[in-house]
Amino acid sequence: MIKNKNPFIVSGKIPTELFCDRKEETACLLKFLQSEENVVLMSQRRMGKTKLVEYCSDVNSLDKQYILMYVDILHTTSFREFIQLLGGIVFDNVARRSVRMMKLFTATVKSLSGSFGYDPIQNTPTFDVRLGDITAPEYTLNEIFQCIEKAERRCIIVIDEFQQVTKYADNNVEALLRSHIQKVSNANFVFAGSQRRLMEEMFFSERRPFYMSARSIQLAPIPFSDYFQFASHHFKLADKDIDEAAVKLVYDTFLGVTLYLQRMMKDAYNLTSRGDSCDVTTIRQIIDDYVLECEPRLREQLTFVTETQKELLYAISEEAESVKNITASSFIKHHRLKSSSAVQAASRKLLEYDLLTRNEGSYSIADPLIALWLRSKRF
């Protein structure tokens, strides 16, 4: 018997027929991209921002009209790292397209001439740029943008976790990037970010260089009814079933975060035999197993968190809803926290670490998996 392919994709490219909902966001993003506008795409992490761009490309064949580039800067810590990453991606996507573009790239990026080489086995040029090679970052960035300007097709450049540039020690990075992006006529950008407070400050504060420079799309959780219909449909295609209450438990537990929904449904699909139905009991076990599987990584994530910060995380995780006033005496006394000033100091650091999130003045754990794990460890 040929086993059905699991339709709940958690990594890699998602086929268009297995992409759930996002009709409004897809139409909106396509409209902005095709009208050559820059877009700021905001949501919490693991909600599917990059997957949405990939889906838009697939359904409208954007890769045949544009050069699409994806730059994930989450783990960069300096402007030089940003340039190193961007330069490599522009080389792979622009320079490698033709002999003419390769020559143009090598002639333009003169500040990194020592990074070019040749692979005799693959019979192709190479570009191995090291951080130490970037001695004049602003000049190198200018050269990279010159190459983007001369690309054979218009470019769409997706910069994921764009708020990371605010954490570089280098001065005026935002202003420098804004000046280049404003001048380039052969590209438009998607600035994707998961730290809403920082992204809103960057794009909606009059004091910041990127103020009102991009159209905004907020990526909210997929409505439960749409996701249940999607999940139920794919179970039925394999002669399986899943209780609505089981999907609702997953949805509520992980607050509609797409990656976690897909992972739980993937496991549920694998554990459900043909002709059987997945129920709430099975889902509870799947969730418990997943939390246990992730525990070593979650412990590692919190190794740098102080005791005071950890106590605040525990306190917020125990609340049924987000906490409006974390410095209120009732909240501090109930959770036996140290003091209002200690809570304020801890919250500032936890927001910086992206462990807490603040939305309209209310605080919650940024990652529902961490919140779930903290609740399971509280005695």
Coordinates of C-alpha atoms in Angstrom, one line a residue:
M1 CA 0.0 0.0 0.0
I2 CA 1.3 3.5 -0.9
K3 CA 1.3 5.7 2.2
N4 CA -0.2 9.1 1.8
K5 CA 2.3 12.0 2.0
N6 CA 1.7 14.0 5.1
P7 CA 0.0 17.2 4.0
F8 CA 1.0 19.3 7.1
I9 CA 4.3 20.8 6.1
V10 CA 6.6 22.2 8.8
S11 CA 9.8 22.8 6.9
G12 CA 10.9 23.5 3.3
K13 CA 8.7 24.7 0.5
I14 CA 4.9 24.4 0.8
P15 CA 3.1 23.3 -2.4
T16 CA 0.3 25.7 -3.2
E17 CA -2.4 23.1 -2.7
L18 CA -1.2 22.6 0.9
F19 CA -1.1 26.3 1.8
C20 CA -3.9 27.2 4.2
D21 CA -6.0 30.4 3.8
R22 CA -4.2 33.8 3.7
K23 CA -6.3 34.8 0.7
E24 CA -6.6 38.5 1.8
E25 CA -3.0 38.8 2.8
T26 CA -1.9 37.1 -0.5
A27 CA -4.0 39.5 -2.6
C28 CA -2.7 42.5 -0.7
L29 CA 1.0 41.5 -0.8
L30 CA 0.8 40.7 -4.6
K31 CA -0.8 44.1 -5.2
F32 CA 1.9 45.9 -3.4
L33 CA 4.8 43.9 -5.0
Q34 CA 3.4 44.3 -8.5
S35 CA 3.0 48.0 -8.0
E36 CA 6.7 48.1 -7.0
E37 CA 6.0 49.3 -3.4
N38 CA 8.0 48.4 -0.4
V39 CA 6.2 46.3 2.3
V40 CA 6.6 45.9 6.0
L41 CA 5.2 42.5 7.0
M42 CA 4.7 42.1 10.7
S43 CA 3.7 39.1 12.9
Q44 CA 5.0 37.1 15.7
R45 CA 7.6 34.5 14.9
R46 CA 6.5 31.2 13.3
M47 CA 3.4 32.7 11.8
G48 CA 4.5 32.1 8.2
K49 CA 5.7 35.5 6.9
T50 CA 8.4 34.0 4.6
K51 CA 6.1 31.2 3.5
L52 CA 3.5 33.8 2.5
V53 CA 6.0 35.5 0.2
E54 CA 7.0 32.1 -1.3
Y55 CA 3.3 31.3 -1.8
C56 CA 2.7 34.6 -3.6
S57 CA 5.6 33.8 -5.9
D58 CA 4.2 30.4 -6.7
V59 CA 0.6 31.4 -7.4
N60 CA 1.7 34.3 -9.6
S61 CA 5.0 33.1 -11.0
L62 CA 6.9 36.1 -9.6
D63 CA 10.2 34.3 -10.0
K64 CA 9.6 34.5 -13.8
Q65 CA 9.2 38.3 -13.6
Y66 CA 11.6 39.2 -10.8
I67 CA 14.7 38.0 -9.1
L68 CA 13.6 37.0 -5.6
M69 CA 16.1 37.1 -2.8
Y70 CA 15.6 36.1 0.9
V71 CA 17.9 37.5 3.5
D72 CA 17.4 36.2 7.1
I73 CA 19.3 38.5 9.4
L74 CA 18.1 37.1 12.7
H75 CA 21.5 35.8 13.8
T76 CA 23.5 38.8 12.6
T77 CA 25.0 41.0 15.3
S78 CA 26.8 43.7 13.3
F79 CA 26.5 45.8 10.1
R80 CA 29.5 43.9 8.7
E81 CA 27.7 40.6 9.2
F82 CA 24.7 42.1 7.4
I83 CA 26.8 43.1 4.4
Q84 CA 28.5 39.7 4.4
L85 CA 25.2 38.0 4.2
L86 CA 23.6 40.4 1.7
G87 CA 26.7 40.3 -0.6
G88 CA 26.7 36.5 -0.7
I89 CA 23.0 36.4 -1.6
V90 CA 23.3 39.0 -4.3
F91 CA 26.2 37.1 -5.8
D92 CA 24.3 33.8 -5.9
N93 CA 21.1 35.4 -7.2
V94 CA 22.3 38.2 -9.5
A95 CA 25.9 37.6 -10.5
R96 CA 25.5 33.9 -11.3
R97 CA 22.7 34.5 -13.8
S98 CA 25.0 35.1 -16.7
V99 CA 28.7 35.7 -17.7
R100 CA 27.9 39.3 -18.2
M101 CA 26.5 39.8 -14.7
M102 CA 29.4 37.9 -13.2
K103 CA 31.8 40.2 -14.9
L104 CA 29.8 43.2 -13.8
F105 CA 29.7 42.0 -10.2
T106 CA 33.4 41.4 -10.0
A107 CA 34.1 44.8 -11.6
T108 CA 31.7 46.6 -9.3
V109 CA 32.5 45.1 -5.9
K110 CA 36.1 46.2 -5.9
S111 CA 36.4 46.5 -2.2
L112 CA 36.0 42.7 -1.9
S113 CA 38.2 41.7 -4.9
G114 CA 40.2 39.3 -2.7
S115 CA 37.0 37.3 -2.0
F116 CA 36.6 36.1 -5.6
G117 CA 38.0 32.8 -6.6
Y118 CA 37.4 29.9 -8.9
D119 CA 36.2 26.3 -8.4
P120 CA 38.0 24.1 -10.9
I121 CA 35.8 21.1 -10.1
Q122 CA 32.5 22.9 -10.6
N123 CA 34.0 25.1 -13.2
T124 CA 32.4 28.2 -11.6
P125 CA 33.5 31.4 -10.0
T126 CA 33.3 31.6 -6.2
F127 CA 32.7 34.4 -3.8
D128 CA 34.0 33.7 -0.3
V129 CA 33.7 36.9 1.7
R130 CA 34.9 36.9 5.3
L131 CA 34.1 39.5 8.0
G132 CA 37.7 40.5 7.9
D133 CA 37.5 41.4 4.2
I134 CA 34.9 44.1 4.9
T135 CA 37.1 47.0 5.9
A136 CA 34.9 49.8 4.5
P137 CA 31.3 48.7 5.2
E138 CA 29.6 51.7 3.8
Y139 CA 31.6 51.6 0.6
T140 CA 30.9 47.9 0.1
L141 CA 27.2 48.3 0.7
N142 CA 27.2 51.0 -2.0
E143 CA 28.8 48.6 -4.4
I144 CA 26.3 45.8 -3.6
F145 CA 23.4 48.2 -4.3
Q146 CA 25.1 49.2 -7.6
C147 CA 24.9 45.5 -8.6
I148 CA 21.3 45.3 -7.6
E149 CA 20.6 48.4 -9.7
K150 CA 22.2 46.7 -12.7
A151 CA 20.5 43.3 -12.3
E152 CA 18.9 41.8 -15.5
R153 CA 15.5 41.8 -13.9
R154 CA 13.8 43.8 -11.2
C155 CA 14.6 42.4 -7.7
I156 CA 12.3 41.7 -4.8
I157 CA 14.4 41.5 -1.7
V158 CA 12.8 40.0 1.5
I159 CA 14.8 40.9 4.6
D160 CA 13.5 38.7 7.4
E161 CA 13.7 39.8 11.1
F162 CA 14.5 43.3 9.9
Q163 CA 14.3 44.7 13.4
Q164 CA 17.7 43.1 14.0
V165 CA 19.4 46.1 12.4
T166 CA 18.4 48.2 15.4
K167 CA 20.5 46.0 17.7
Y168 CA 23.8 46.6 15.8
A169 CA 26.3 48.7 17.7
D170 CA 27.2 50.5 14.5
N171 CA 25.8 54.0 14.2
N172 CA 23.3 55.2 11.6
V173 CA 22.6 51.8 10.0
E174 CA 18.9 52.5 9.6
A175 CA 19.7 55.9 7.9
L176 CA 22.3 54.3 5.7
L177 CA 20.1 51.5 4.5
R178 CA 17.2 53.9 4.0
S179 CA 19.3 56.2 1.8
H180 CA 20.3 53.2 -0.5
I181 CA 16.8 51.7 -0.6
Q182 CA 15.3 55.0 -1.4
K183 CA 17.6 55.6 -4.4
V184 CA 17.5 52.1 -6.0
S185 CA 15.1 51.9 -8.9
N186 CA 15.5 48.3 -9.8
A187 CA 14.2 46.7 -6.6
N188 CA 11.6 46.8 -3.9
F189 CA 11.8 45.3 -0.5
V190 CA 9.7 43.3 2.0
F191 CA 10.8 44.1 5.5
A192 CA 9.5 41.2 7.6
G193 CA 9.7 41.4 11.4
S194 CA 8.5 39.5 14.5
Q195 CA 9.1 42.1 17.2
R196 CA 6.1 44.3 16.7
R197 CA 7.2 47.1 19.0
L198 CA 10.5 47.6 17.3
M199 CA 9.0 47.3 13.8
E200 CA 6.3 49.9 14.6
E201 CA 8.9 52.3 16.0
M202 CA 11.0 51.9 12.9
F203 CA 8.3 52.4 10.3
F204 CA 5.7 54.6 12.1
S205 CA 7.8 57.0 14.2
E206 CA 8.5 60.3 12.7
R207 CA 11.9 60.3 14.2
R208 CA 13.1 57.2 12.4
P209 CA 14.6 57.0 8.8
F210 CA 12.1 54.4 7.6
Y211 CA 9.1 56.4 8.7
M212 CA 6.2 55.8 6.3
S213 CA 8.5 54.2 3.7
A214 CA 6.5 51.0 3.2
R215 CA 3.0 49.6 3.0
S216 CA 2.0 47.7 6.1
I217 CA 0.6 44.1 6.4
Q218 CA -0.2 42.6 9.8
L219 CA -0.2 38.8 9.7
A220 CA -2.7 37.6 12.4
P221 CA -3.4 33.9 13.2
I222 CA -5.4 32.0 10.6
P223 CA -9.1 32.0 11.9
F224 CA -9.9 28.7 13.7
S225 CA -12.8 27.9 11.4
D226 CA -10.6 28.2 8.3
Y227 CA -7.8 26.1 9.9
F228 CA -10.2 23.4 11.1
Q229 CA -11.7 23.2 7.6
F230 CA -8.2 22.8 6.1
A231 CA -7.1 20.1 8.6
S232 CA -10.3 18.2 8.4
H233 CA -10.3 18.2 4.6
H234 CA -6.8 16.7 4.5
F235 CA -7.6 14.0 7.1
K236 CA -10.7 13.0 5.1
L237 CA -8.7 12.8 1.8
A238 CA -6.7 10.0 3.5
D239 CA -9.8 8.3 4.9
K240 CA -9.1 9.7 8.4
D241 CA -10.9 12.0 10.7
I242 CA -10.1 14.5 13.5
D243 CA -12.5 15.9 16.1
E244 CA -13.1 19.6 16.0
A245 CA -12.4 19.7 19.8
A246 CA -9.0 18.2 19.1
V247 CA -8.0 20.9 16.6
K248 CA -9.5 23.6 18.9
L249 CA -7.2 22.3 21.8
V250 CA -4.2 22.7 19.6
Y251 CA -5.3 26.1 18.3
D252 CA -5.9 27.5 21.8
T253 CA -2.8 26.0 23.3
F254 CA -0.5 27.5 20.7
L255 CA -2.6 30.7 20.2
G256 CA -3.0 30.0 16.5
V257 CA 0.7 30.1 15.7
T258 CA 1.0 28.4 12.3
L259 CA 4.2 26.4 12.8
Y260 CA 2.9 24.8 16.0
L261 CA -0.5 24.1 14.4
Q262 CA 1.2 22.3 11.5
R263 CA 3.5 20.3 13.7
M264 CA 0.8 19.0 16.0
M265 CA -1.4 18.2 13.0
K266 CA 1.5 16.5 11.3
D267 CA 2.0 14.2 14.3
A268 CA -1.7 13.6 14.6
Y269 CA -2.0 12.7 11.0
N270 CA 0.9 10.2 11.3
L271 CA -0.6 8.6 14.4
T272 CA -4.1 8.2 13.0
S273 CA -4.8 5.1 11.0
R274 CA -7.1 4.9 8.0
G275 CA -10.7 4.7 9.1
D276 CA -9.9 6.1 12.6
S277 CA -10.4 9.5 14.2
C278 CA -8.0 11.6 16.2
D279 CA -9.5 12.8 19.5
V280 CA -8.6 15.2 22.3
T281 CA -6.8 12.5 24.4
T282 CA -4.4 11.8 21.5
I283 CA -3.8 15.5 21.0
R284 CA -3.0 16.0 24.7
Q285 CA -0.4 13.3 24.5
I286 CA 1.1 14.7 21.3
I287 CA 1.4 18.1 22.9
D288 CA 3.0 16.7 26.0
D289 CA 5.5 14.7 23.9
Y290 CA 6.4 17.8 21.9
V291 CA 7.0 19.9 25.0
L292 CA 9.2 17.1 26.4
E293 CA 11.1 16.9 23.0
C294 CA 11.7 20.6 23.1
E295 CA 12.7 20.8 26.7
P296 CA 16.5 20.7 26.2
R297 CA 16.3 23.6 23.7
L298 CA 14.0 25.6 25.9
R299 CA 16.3 25.2 28.9
E300 CA 19.2 26.4 26.8
Q301 CA 17.2 29.5 25.7
L302 CA 16.7 30.5 29.3
T303 CA 20.2 29.9 30.6
F304 CA 21.1 33.6 30.3
V305 CA 17.9 34.8 32.1
T306 CA 18.3 36.0 35.7
E307 CA 16.3 34.6 38.6
T308 CA 14.2 37.8 38.7
Q309 CA 13.5 37.7 35.0
K310 CA 12.6 34.0 35.2
E311 CA 10.2 34.6 38.1
L312 CA 8.4 37.3 35.9
L313 CA 8.2 34.8 33.0
Y314 CA 6.6 32.2 35.3
A315 CA 4.2 34.8 36.7
I316 CA 3.0 35.9 33.3
S317 CA 2.8 32.4 32.0
E318 CA 0.4 31.5 34.8
E319 CA -2.1 34.1 33.9
A320 CA -5.0 33.0 31.7
E321 CA -4.7 36.2 29.6
S322 CA -2.0 38.8 28.9
V323 CA -1.2 41.0 31.8
K324 CA -2.2 44.7 31.6
N325 CA -0.2 46.0 34.5
I326 CA 2.8 43.9 35.6
T327 CA 3.8 46.5 38.2
A328 CA 0.4 46.4 40.0
S329 CA 0.7 45.5 43.7
S330 CA -1.9 42.8 43.3
F331 CA 0.0 41.1 40.6
I332 CA 3.4 41.4 42.4
K333 CA 1.9 40.1 45.7
H334 CA 0.0 37.2 44.1
H335 CA 3.1 35.9 42.3
R336 CA 5.5 36.9 45.2
L337 CA 7.7 39.0 43.0
K338 CA 10.4 41.3 44.5
S339 CA 9.2 44.9 43.7
S340 CA 7.7 47.2 41.1
S341 CA 11.2 48.5 40.1
A342 CA 12.6 44.9 39.8
V343 CA 9.7 43.9 37.6
Q344 CA 10.2 46.9 35.4
A345 CA 13.9 46.2 35.0
A346 CA 13.2 42.5 34.3
S347 CA 10.5 43.3 31.7
R348 CA 12.8 45.6 29.8
K349 CA 15.4 42.9 29.4
L350 CA 12.8 40.2 28.5
L351 CA 11.4 42.4 25.8
E352 CA 14.9 43.0 24.5
Y353 CA 15.5 39.2 24.5
D354 CA 12.1 38.7 22.6
L355 CA 10.9 36.4 25.4
L356 CA 8.1 38.9 26.3
T357 CA 5.9 40.8 23.9
R358 CA 3.9 43.9 24.6
N359 CA 0.7 44.7 22.6
E360 CA -1.4 47.7 23.4
G361 CA 0.2 47.9 26.9
S362 CA -0.4 44.2 27.8
Y363 CA 2.4 41.7 28.3
S364 CA 2.5 38.1 27.3
I365 CA 5.1 35.4 26.7
A366 CA 6.3 35.8 23.1
D367 CA 6.4 32.1 22.3
P368 CA 3.4 30.0 23.4
L369 CA 5.6 26.9 23.5
I370 CA 7.8 28.6 26.2
A371 CA 4.7 29.6 28.1
L372 CA 3.4 26.0 28.0
W373 CA 6.7 24.6 29.2
L374 CA 7.0 27.2 32.0
R375 CA 3.5 26.2 33.3
S376 CA 4.5 22.6 33.2
K377 CA 7.5 23.3 35.4
R378 CA 5.9 25.6 38.0
F379 CA 5.4 23.9 41.3

